[in-house]
Amino acid sequence: MNKLTVRDIELGGKRVLVRVDFNVPLNGETITDDTRIRAALPTLEYILSCNPRAIILLSHLGRPKGEPTAGMSLAPAAPALAKLIGQPVVFAGDCIGSAADEAISALPAGGIALLENTRFHQGETTNDAQFAAELARHGDIFVNDAFGAAHRAHASNVGIASYLSAVAGLLLEREINYLSTALAQPERPFVAILGGAKVSGKIDVIDALLDKVDRLLVGGGMANTFFAAQGRDMADSLVEGDALAIALNVLDRAGAKLVLPVDQRIGDSFSDAAAQRVIDSSTDVPAGWQSLDIGPATVKRFAEELRSAQTVVWNGPMGVFELPAFAAGTIGVARALAARTAEGATTIIGGGDSAAAVESAGVAKQMSHISTGGGASLELLEGKELPGIAALSQR
């Protein structure tokens, strides 16, 4: 990586302003999944080991429209972080102004303050220069560790870099190294697995990967559109009618590289209680039914394709895995990936639903890397330069 990291600079006695991704799910005041807070711990613990004057944390949560919004305060994250890191975390009721200034000035040496949701101000999402300058006043050094927001050109991850030296945190460095290396210098065979609902949302990823991978395995709702483009009747299945020409073009370009499901699990309704059958992918879906998962023969076929793979990137589930009746395909692929990791392959999970899928399959800890940013990981896989990474200081 050609960007400076937190290990490349002197932090002793400095106020270190850290952009973290604490965009955690909440049920009232309760954090239901603290994965993103835990992901920030290595960077924060490293900074603390360097004896800083203080650590000041910035993050967004949810999508408030530039004003304080009930249910989107970062307040619950402060005690959650304090418990994980083993020291008090002060919460400031705003990210700028007197509330932030007073909380920061009262910190003891090595203290930590978490400032309120940056998106409570309109200047965050518009990357307003004045708002960015007010945020930058809180620190002497800026560390960006929020990969999940790196594809957004916002004040708290891009604007601040105009006023302070900006370096990558350990999480951001790890994300860049895994995802960029997978594209630039993959150990072969290199296999990509793409799923999820829509072809159109991932056409740029497909374009970027086709020339790089040895195999491209496609499942989920995406596969329905490919089958429909080939003339198959998909009945009530999710199909992107306006993406049929795109799918045909991909099929023509990909040739034998693209592997579609050989069977599908169909249901007579979008429900966990639906009647279900497994049908061969060469046959039409019966009227009133819809494809909701890949079938067991496809899981076996995909596992065979993965058996020799040395690098695997996975983005998107193989079916409607949030319905247990239609989760078998996604879980089967996750377990096949876990087996490959144990045998020495590099397995990279592209965040979002894919990360949730390996968690639900109970094999998350067996993957080489699980990205913390779904949208950001997709854009990196597309070969795009992410604003939050571009803003960092060059090595």
CSV table of C-alpha atoms in Angstrom, one decimal:
chain,number,residue,atom,x,y,z
A,1,MET,CA,0.0,0.0,0.0
A,2,ASN,CA,1.4,3.4,-1.0
A,3,LYS,CA,-0.4,5.4,1.8
A,4,LEU,CA,1.0,6.3,5.2
A,5,THR,CA,-0.4,4.3,8.1
A,6,VAL,CA,-0.7,4.9,11.8
A,7,ARG,CA,2.5,3.1,12.3
A,8,ASP,CA,4.4,5.6,10.1
A,9,ILE,CA,3.9,8.7,12.3
A,10,GLU,CA,4.7,9.9,15.8
A,11,LEU,CA,1.7,9.9,18.1
A,12,GLY,CA,3.2,10.6,21.5
A,13,GLY,CA,1.6,13.6,23.2
A,14,LYS,CA,-0.7,14.2,20.2
A,15,ARG,CA,-4.5,14.6,20.0
A,16,VAL,CA,-5.3,11.8,17.5
A,17,LEU,CA,-8.6,12.3,15.6
A,18,VAL,CA,-9.8,9.0,14.4
A,19,ARG,CA,-12.6,8.4,12.0
A,20,VAL,CA,-14.1,5.0,13.0
A,21,ASP,CA,-17.2,3.2,11.6
A,22,PHE,CA,-19.5,2.8,14.5
A,23,ASN,CA,-22.6,2.6,12.3
A,24,VAL,CA,-24.0,-0.2,14.4
A,25,PRO,CA,-27.5,-1.6,14.5
A,26,LEU,CA,-29.6,-0.4,17.4
A,27,ASN,CA,-32.7,-1.7,19.1
A,28,GLY,CA,-33.7,1.3,21.2
A,29,GLU,CA,-30.5,2.0,23.2
A,30,THR,CA,-29.1,-1.5,22.8
A,31,ILE,CA,-26.4,-2.3,20.2
A,32,THR,CA,-27.5,-5.6,18.6
A,33,ASP,CA,-24.2,-6.2,16.8
A,34,ASP,CA,-20.9,-4.7,18.0
A,35,THR,CA,-18.7,-6.1,15.2
A,36,ARG,CA,-17.8,-2.7,13.9
A,37,ILE,CA,-16.7,-1.5,17.3
A,38,ARG,CA,-14.6,-4.6,17.8
A,39,ALA,CA,-13.0,-4.0,14.4
A,40,ALA,CA,-11.7,-0.7,15.5
A,41,LEU,CA,-9.9,-2.0,18.6
A,42,PRO,CA,-6.5,-2.9,17.1
A,43,THR,CA,-6.1,0.6,15.8
A,44,LEU,CA,-7.2,2.2,19.1
A,45,GLU,CA,-5.1,-0.1,21.2
A,46,TYR,CA,-2.1,0.7,19.0
A,47,ILE,CA,-2.6,4.4,19.4
A,48,LEU,CA,-3.0,4.1,23.2
A,49,SER,CA,0.3,2.2,23.3
A,50,CYS,CA,2.0,5.3,21.8
A,51,ASN,CA,1.0,7.5,24.7
A,52,PRO,CA,-1.2,10.1,22.9
A,53,ARG,CA,-2.5,13.2,24.6
A,54,ALA,CA,-6.0,12.0,23.7
A,55,ILE,CA,-8.1,10.0,21.2
A,56,ILE,CA,-11.1,11.7,19.7
A,57,LEU,CA,-13.5,9.5,17.7
A,58,LEU,CA,-15.7,10.6,14.8
A,59,SER,CA,-18.4,8.4,13.2
A,60,HIS,CA,-21.8,8.5,11.5
A,61,LEU,CA,-24.8,6.3,12.4
A,62,GLY,CA,-27.7,5.8,10.1
A,63,ARG,CA,-29.0,8.4,7.6
A,64,PRO,CA,-30.2,11.4,9.5
A,65,LYS,CA,-30.9,14.3,7.2
A,66,GLY,CA,-28.4,16.8,8.5
A,67,GLU,CA,-30.1,17.3,11.9
A,68,PRO,CA,-30.3,15.5,15.3
A,69,THR,CA,-32.6,12.5,14.9
A,70,ALA,CA,-34.1,10.2,17.5
A,71,GLY,CA,-32.7,6.7,17.5
A,72,MET,CA,-29.5,7.7,15.6
A,73,SER,CA,-27.4,9.0,18.5
A,74,LEU,CA,-23.9,7.4,19.0
A,75,ALA,CA,-24.4,7.6,22.8
A,76,PRO,CA,-24.8,3.8,23.2
A,77,ALA,CA,-21.5,3.2,21.5
A,78,ALA,CA,-19.5,5.0,24.3
A,79,PRO,CA,-20.2,2.5,27.1
A,80,ALA,CA,-19.9,-0.4,24.6
A,81,LEU,CA,-16.4,0.7,23.6
A,82,ALA,CA,-15.4,1.4,27.2
A,83,LYS,CA,-16.3,-2.2,28.1
A,84,LEU,CA,-14.3,-3.6,25.2
A,85,ILE,CA,-11.2,-1.3,25.6
A,86,GLY,CA,-11.1,-1.4,29.3
A,87,GLN,CA,-11.1,2.4,30.1
A,88,PRO,CA,-13.7,5.2,30.3
A,89,VAL,CA,-15.0,6.7,27.0
A,90,VAL,CA,-16.5,10.2,27.3
A,91,PHE,CA,-19.5,11.0,25.1
A,92,ALA,CA,-19.9,14.5,23.7
A,93,GLY,CA,-23.4,15.6,22.7
A,94,ASP,CA,-22.2,17.2,19.5
A,95,CYS,CA,-19.2,16.7,17.2
A,96,ILE,CA,-18.4,20.5,17.0
A,97,GLY,CA,-19.0,23.5,19.2
A,98,SER,CA,-18.8,23.9,22.9
A,99,ALA,CA,-20.1,20.4,23.8
A,100,ALA,CA,-17.2,18.8,21.8
A,101,ASP,CA,-14.6,21.3,23.0
A,102,GLU,CA,-15.4,20.9,26.6
A,103,ALA,CA,-15.5,17.1,26.5
A,104,ILE,CA,-12.1,17.0,24.8
A,105,SER,CA,-10.4,19.6,27.0
A,106,ALA,CA,-11.5,17.7,30.1
A,107,LEU,CA,-9.9,14.4,29.0
A,108,PRO,CA,-7.0,13.1,31.1
A,109,ALA,CA,-3.8,12.1,29.3
A,110,GLY,CA,-4.6,9.1,27.1
A,111,GLY,CA,-8.4,9.7,27.5
A,112,ILE,CA,-10.9,8.8,24.8
A,113,ALA,CA,-13.9,10.9,23.7
A,114,LEU,CA,-16.6,9.8,21.2
A,115,LEU,CA,-18.3,12.7,19.5
A,116,GLU,CA,-21.9,12.7,18.4
A,117,ASN,CA,-23.1,11.5,14.9
A,118,THR,CA,-21.4,13.6,12.2
A,119,ARG,CA,-24.4,13.3,10.0
A,120,PHE,CA,-26.4,15.4,12.4
A,121,HIS,CA,-24.9,18.3,10.4
A,122,GLN,CA,-25.6,18.9,6.8
A,123,GLY,CA,-21.9,19.8,6.2
A,124,GLU,CA,-20.9,16.2,6.7
A,125,THR,CA,-22.4,14.7,3.5
A,126,THR,CA,-21.8,17.8,1.4
A,127,ASN,CA,-18.1,17.8,2.5
A,128,ASP,CA,-18.4,21.4,3.6
A,129,ALA,CA,-15.0,23.0,4.1
A,130,GLN,CA,-16.0,25.0,7.1
A,131,PHE,CA,-17.5,21.9,8.9
A,132,ALA,CA,-14.4,19.9,8.0
A,133,ALA,CA,-12.2,22.6,9.5
A,134,GLU,CA,-14.2,22.6,12.7
A,135,LEU,CA,-13.8,18.9,13.0
A,136,ALA,CA,-10.1,19.1,12.3
A,137,ARG,CA,-9.6,21.6,15.1
A,138,HIS,CA,-10.1,18.7,17.5
A,139,GLY,CA,-6.9,16.9,16.5
A,140,ASP,CA,-3.2,17.2,15.6
A,141,ILE,CA,-3.2,14.0,13.5
A,142,PHE,CA,-6.0,12.4,11.5
A,143,VAL,CA,-6.3,8.6,11.3
A,144,ASN,CA,-9.0,7.2,9.0
A,145,ASP,CA,-10.1,3.7,10.0
A,146,ALA,CA,-13.6,3.7,8.6
A,147,PHE,CA,-13.5,1.5,5.5
A,148,GLY,CA,-17.2,1.2,5.5
A,149,ALA,CA,-17.4,4.9,4.6
A,150,ALA,CA,-14.4,5.2,2.4
A,151,HIS,CA,-16.4,5.3,-0.8
A,152,ARG,CA,-18.1,8.5,0.4
A,153,ALA,CA,-16.5,11.9,-0.1
A,154,HIS,CA,-17.7,13.4,3.3
A,155,ALA,CA,-16.2,16.0,5.6
A,156,SER,CA,-15.2,13.5,8.4
A,157,ASN,CA,-13.1,11.3,6.1
A,158,VAL,CA,-12.1,13.4,3.1
A,159,GLY,CA,-12.5,17.1,4.1
A,160,ILE,CA,-10.4,16.8,7.3
A,161,ALA,CA,-7.5,15.6,5.2
A,162,SER,CA,-7.2,19.1,3.8
A,163,TYR,CA,-6.3,20.4,7.3
A,164,LEU,CA,-4.4,17.6,9.0
A,165,SER,CA,-1.9,14.9,8.0
A,166,ALA,CA,-4.1,11.9,7.2
A,167,VAL,CA,-3.0,8.3,7.6
A,168,ALA,CA,-4.7,4.9,7.4
A,169,GLY,CA,-5.7,2.9,10.5
A,170,LEU,CA,-4.9,-0.8,10.8
A,171,LEU,CA,-8.3,-1.9,9.7
A,172,LEU,CA,-8.3,0.3,6.7
A,173,GLU,CA,-4.8,-0.9,5.8
A,174,ARG,CA,-6.0,-4.5,6.1
A,175,GLU,CA,-9.0,-3.9,3.9
A,176,ILE,CA,-6.9,-2.3,1.2
A,177,ASN,CA,-4.3,-5.0,1.3
A,178,TYR,CA,-6.7,-7.9,1.0
A,179,LEU,CA,-9.1,-6.4,-1.6
A,180,SER,CA,-6.5,-4.7,-3.7
A,181,THR,CA,-4.1,-7.7,-3.7
A,182,ALA,CA,-7.0,-10.0,-4.7
A,183,LEU,CA,-7.3,-8.1,-7.9
A,184,ALA,CA,-3.8,-7.0,-8.6
A,185,GLN,CA,-1.8,-10.2,-7.7
A,186,PRO,CA,-4.1,-13.1,-6.9
A,187,GLU,CA,-2.7,-16.5,-6.4
A,188,ARG,CA,-4.4,-18.7,-9.0
A,189,PRO,CA,-6.8,-20.3,-9.6
A,190,PHE,CA,-8.8,-17.1,-8.8
A,191,VAL,CA,-12.5,-17.6,-8.3
A,192,ALA,CA,-15.2,-15.0,-7.7
A,193,ILE,CA,-18.6,-15.8,-6.3
A,194,LEU,CA,-21.4,-13.2,-7.0
A,195,GLY,CA,-24.9,-13.4,-5.6
A,196,GLY,CA,-27.6,-11.1,-4.4
A,197,ALA,CA,-30.6,-9.7,-6.1
A,198,LYS,CA,-29.6,-7.7,-9.1
A,199,VAL,CA,-27.2,-8.0,-12.1
A,200,SER,CA,-27.4,-4.2,-12.7
A,201,GLY,CA,-26.0,-3.4,-9.3
A,202,LYS,CA,-23.0,-5.5,-9.9
A,203,ILE,CA,-22.3,-5.1,-13.6
A,204,ASP,CA,-19.3,-2.9,-12.9
A,205,VAL,CA,-17.9,-5.6,-10.6
A,206,ILE,CA,-18.5,-8.3,-13.3
A,207,ASP,CA,-16.8,-6.1,-15.9
A,208,ALA,CA,-13.8,-5.7,-13.6
A,209,LEU,CA,-13.6,-9.4,-12.6
A,210,LEU,CA,-14.1,-11.1,-16.0
A,211,ASP,CA,-10.7,-10.4,-17.3
A,212,LYS,CA,-9.0,-11.4,-13.9
A,213,VAL,CA,-10.8,-14.5,-12.7
A,214,ASP,CA,-10.5,-18.1,-13.8
A,215,ARG,CA,-14.1,-18.8,-12.8
A,216,LEU,CA,-17.1,-16.6,-12.0
A,217,LEU,CA,-19.8,-18.5,-10.0
A,218,VAL,CA,-23.2,-16.7,-10.0
A,219,GLY,CA,-26.1,-17.5,-7.7
A,220,GLY,CA,-28.9,-15.6,-6.0
A,221,GLY,CA,-31.5,-13.5,-7.8
A,222,MET,CA,-28.8,-12.5,-10.3
A,223,ALA,CA,-28.9,-16.0,-11.8
A,224,ASN,CA,-32.6,-15.7,-12.5
A,225,THR,CA,-31.9,-12.8,-14.9
A,226,PHE,CA,-29.2,-14.8,-16.7
A,227,PHE,CA,-31.6,-17.7,-17.1
A,228,ALA,CA,-34.4,-15.4,-18.3
A,229,ALA,CA,-32.0,-13.8,-20.8
A,230,GLN,CA,-31.4,-17.3,-22.2
A,231,GLY,CA,-35.2,-17.7,-22.7
A,232,ARG,CA,-36.1,-19.7,-19.7
A,233,ASP,CA,-39.5,-19.0,-18.1
A,234,MET,CA,-38.8,-17.9,-14.5
A,235,ALA,CA,-42.5,-17.5,-13.5
A,236,ASP,CA,-42.7,-15.4,-10.3
A,237,SER,CA,-38.9,-15.3,-9.7
A,238,LEU,CA,-37.1,-12.0,-9.2
A,239,VAL,CA,-35.9,-11.0,-12.7
A,240,GLU,CA,-34.6,-7.7,-13.9
A,241,GLY,CA,-36.4,-7.2,-17.2
A,242,ASP,CA,-34.4,-4.2,-18.1
A,243,ALA,CA,-31.1,-6.0,-17.6
A,244,LEU,CA,-31.6,-8.9,-20.0
A,245,ALA,CA,-29.5,-7.4,-22.7
A,246,ILE,CA,-26.7,-6.8,-20.1
A,247,ALA,CA,-26.9,-10.4,-19.0
A,248,LEU,CA,-26.7,-11.7,-22.6
A,249,ASN,CA,-23.7,-9.5,-23.2
A,250,VAL,CA,-22.0,-10.9,-20.1
A,251,LEU,CA,-22.8,-14.5,-21.1
A,252,ASP,CA,-21.3,-13.9,-24.5
A,253,ARG,CA,-18.1,-12.4,-23.1
A,254,ALA,CA,-17.6,-14.8,-20.3
A,255,GLY,CA,-18.0,-18.0,-22.1
A,256,ALA,CA,-17.0,-21.0,-20.0
A,257,LYS,CA,-15.7,-18.7,-17.2
A,258,LEU,CA,-19.2,-18.1,-16.0
A,259,VAL,CA,-20.8,-20.9,-14.0
A,260,LEU,CA,-24.6,-20.7,-13.4
A,261,PRO,CA,-26.6,-22.9,-11.0
A,262,VAL,CA,-27.4,-26.4,-12.3
A,263,ASP,CA,-30.5,-26.6,-10.1
A,264,GLN,CA,-32.6,-24.3,-8.0
A,265,ARG,CA,-34.8,-24.5,-4.9
A,266,ILE,CA,-38.2,-23.0,-5.7
A,267,GLY,CA,-41.1,-22.0,-3.5
A,268,ASP,CA,-44.8,-21.3,-4.1
A,269,SER,CA,-44.5,-18.0,-2.0
A,270,PHE,CA,-41.8,-15.7,-0.6
A,271,SER,CA,-42.2,-17.3,2.8
A,272,ASP,CA,-40.4,-19.6,5.2
A,273,ALA,CA,-43.5,-21.7,5.2
A,274,ALA,CA,-43.7,-22.0,1.4
A,275,ALA,CA,-44.0,-25.3,-0.3
A,276,GLN,CA,-40.7,-26.0,-1.9
A,277,ARG,CA,-39.2,-28.2,-4.6
A,278,VAL,CA,-35.8,-28.6,-6.3
A,279,ILE,CA,-35.8,-28.3,-10.1
A,280,ASP,CA,-33.2,-28.7,-12.8
A,281,SER,CA,-32.0,-25.3,-14.2
A,282,SER,CA,-32.8,-26.6,-17.7
A,283,THR,CA,-36.5,-26.5,-17.0
A,284,ASP,CA,-39.0,-23.6,-16.7
A,285,VAL,CA,-40.1,-22.6,-13.2
A,286,PRO,CA,-43.8,-23.6,-12.8
A,287,ALA,CA,-46.5,-20.9,-12.9
A,288,GLY,CA,-47.0,-19.4,-9.4
A,289,TRP,CA,-43.5,-20.5,-8.2
A,290,GLN,CA,-40.3,-18.6,-7.7
A,291,SER,CA,-36.6,-19.5,-7.4
A,292,LEU,CA,-35.4,-18.7,-3.9
A,293,ASP,CA,-32.1,-20.6,-3.5
A,294,ILE,CA,-29.5,-22.6,-5.4
A,295,GLY,CA,-30.1,-26.4,-5.2
A,296,PRO,CA,-27.9,-29.1,-3.6
A,297,ALA,CA,-26.4,-30.1,-7.0
A,298,THR,CA,-25.3,-26.5,-7.5
A,299,VAL,CA,-23.7,-26.4,-4.0
A,300,LYS,CA,-21.8,-29.5,-5.0
A,301,ARG,CA,-20.8,-28.1,-8.3
A,302,PHE,CA,-19.6,-24.8,-6.8
A,303,ALA,CA,-17.7,-26.7,-4.1
A,304,GLU,CA,-15.9,-28.6,-6.9
A,305,GLU,CA,-15.0,-25.3,-8.6
A,306,LEU,CA,-13.6,-24.1,-5.3
A,307,ARG,CA,-11.6,-27.2,-4.6
A,308,SER,CA,-8.5,-26.0,-6.4
A,309,ALA,CA,-9.0,-22.3,-5.9
A,310,GLN,CA,-6.2,-20.4,-4.2
A,311,THR,CA,-7.9,-17.0,-4.0
A,312,VAL,CA,-11.7,-16.6,-3.6
A,313,VAL,CA,-13.7,-13.4,-3.4
A,314,TRP,CA,-17.4,-13.7,-2.4
A,315,ASN,CA,-20.0,-11.0,-2.6
A,316,GLY,CA,-23.7,-11.7,-2.3
A,317,PRO,CA,-25.8,-14.6,-0.9
A,318,MET,CA,-26.9,-17.6,-3.0
A,319,GLY,CA,-30.6,-17.2,-2.2
A,320,VAL,CA,-33.0,-15.7,0.3
A,321,PHE,CA,-30.8,-16.8,3.2
A,322,GLU,CA,-32.8,-14.7,5.8
A,323,LEU,CA,-35.5,-17.3,5.4
A,324,PRO,CA,-34.2,-20.5,7.0
A,325,ALA,CA,-36.0,-22.7,4.5
A,326,PHE,CA,-34.0,-21.1,1.7
A,327,ALA,CA,-30.6,-20.7,3.4
A,328,ALA,CA,-29.1,-24.1,2.5
A,329,GLY,CA,-27.3,-22.9,-0.6
A,330,THR,CA,-25.7,-20.0,1.0
A,331,ILE,CA,-24.6,-22.0,4.0
A,332,GLY,CA,-23.3,-24.8,1.8
A,333,VAL,CA,-21.1,-22.3,-0.2
A,334,ALA,CA,-19.9,-20.7,3.1
A,335,ARG,CA,-18.8,-24.1,4.4
A,336,ALA,CA,-17.0,-25.0,1.2
A,337,LEU,CA,-15.1,-21.7,1.5
A,338,ALA,CA,-14.2,-22.5,5.1
A,339,ALA,CA,-12.8,-25.8,4.0
A,340,ARG,CA,-10.7,-24.1,1.4
A,341,THR,CA,-9.4,-21.6,3.9
A,342,ALA,CA,-8.3,-24.5,6.2
A,343,GLU,CA,-6.4,-25.9,3.2
A,344,GLY,CA,-4.5,-22.7,2.6
A,345,ALA,CA,-6.6,-20.7,0.2
A,346,THR,CA,-7.2,-16.9,0.7
A,347,THR,CA,-10.9,-16.3,1.1
A,348,ILE,CA,-12.3,-12.8,1.1
A,349,ILE,CA,-15.9,-12.0,2.0
A,350,GLY,CA,-17.1,-8.7,0.6
A,351,GLY,CA,-19.1,-7.3,3.5
A,352,GLY,CA,-22.8,-6.6,3.7
A,353,ASP,CA,-25.1,-9.6,3.2
A,354,SER,CA,-22.1,-11.9,2.5
A,355,ALA,CA,-20.6,-11.1,5.9
A,356,ALA,CA,-24.0,-11.8,7.5
A,357,ALA,CA,-24.2,-15.1,5.6
A,358,VAL,CA,-20.9,-16.5,6.9
A,359,GLU,CA,-21.9,-15.4,10.4
A,360,SER,CA,-25.2,-17.2,10.1
A,361,ALA,CA,-23.4,-20.3,8.8
A,362,GLY,CA,-21.1,-20.2,11.8
A,363,VAL,CA,-17.9,-20.1,9.8
A,364,ALA,CA,-17.0,-16.4,10.0
A,365,LYS,CA,-13.8,-17.0,12.0
A,366,GLN,CA,-12.6,-19.5,9.4
A,367,MET,CA,-12.4,-16.9,6.6
A,368,SER,CA,-9.2,-15.1,5.7
A,369,HIS,CA,-10.9,-11.7,5.7
A,370,ILE,CA,-14.4,-10.4,6.1
A,371,SER,CA,-14.7,-6.8,4.9
A,372,THR,CA,-16.5,-4.3,7.1
A,373,GLY,CA,-17.8,-2.3,4.2
A,374,GLY,CA,-20.3,-3.7,1.6
A,375,GLY,CA,-20.5,-0.7,-0.7
A,376,ALA,CA,-16.8,0.2,-0.3
A,377,SER,CA,-15.6,-3.4,-1.0
A,378,LEU,CA,-17.8,-3.5,-4.1
A,379,GLU,CA,-16.2,-0.3,-5.4
A,380,LEU,CA,-12.7,-1.5,-4.7
A,381,LEU,CA,-13.5,-4.7,-6.6
A,382,GLU,CA,-14.8,-2.5,-9.5
A,383,GLY,CA,-11.3,-1.0,-9.5
A,384,LYS,CA,-12.5,2.5,-8.4
A,385,GLU,CA,-10.4,4.8,-6.3
A,386,LEU,CA,-12.2,5.4,-3.0
A,387,PRO,CA,-12.3,9.1,-1.9
A,388,GLY,CA,-11.5,8.2,1.7
A,389,ILE,CA,-8.4,6.3,0.6
A,390,ALA,CA,-7.3,8.9,-2.1
A,391,ALA,CA,-7.3,11.6,0.6
A,392,LEU,CA,-4.6,9.8,2.7
A,393,SER,CA,-1.0,11.0,2.7
A,394,GLN,CA,1.3,9.2,0.2
A,395,ARG,CA,4.0,7.1,1.7
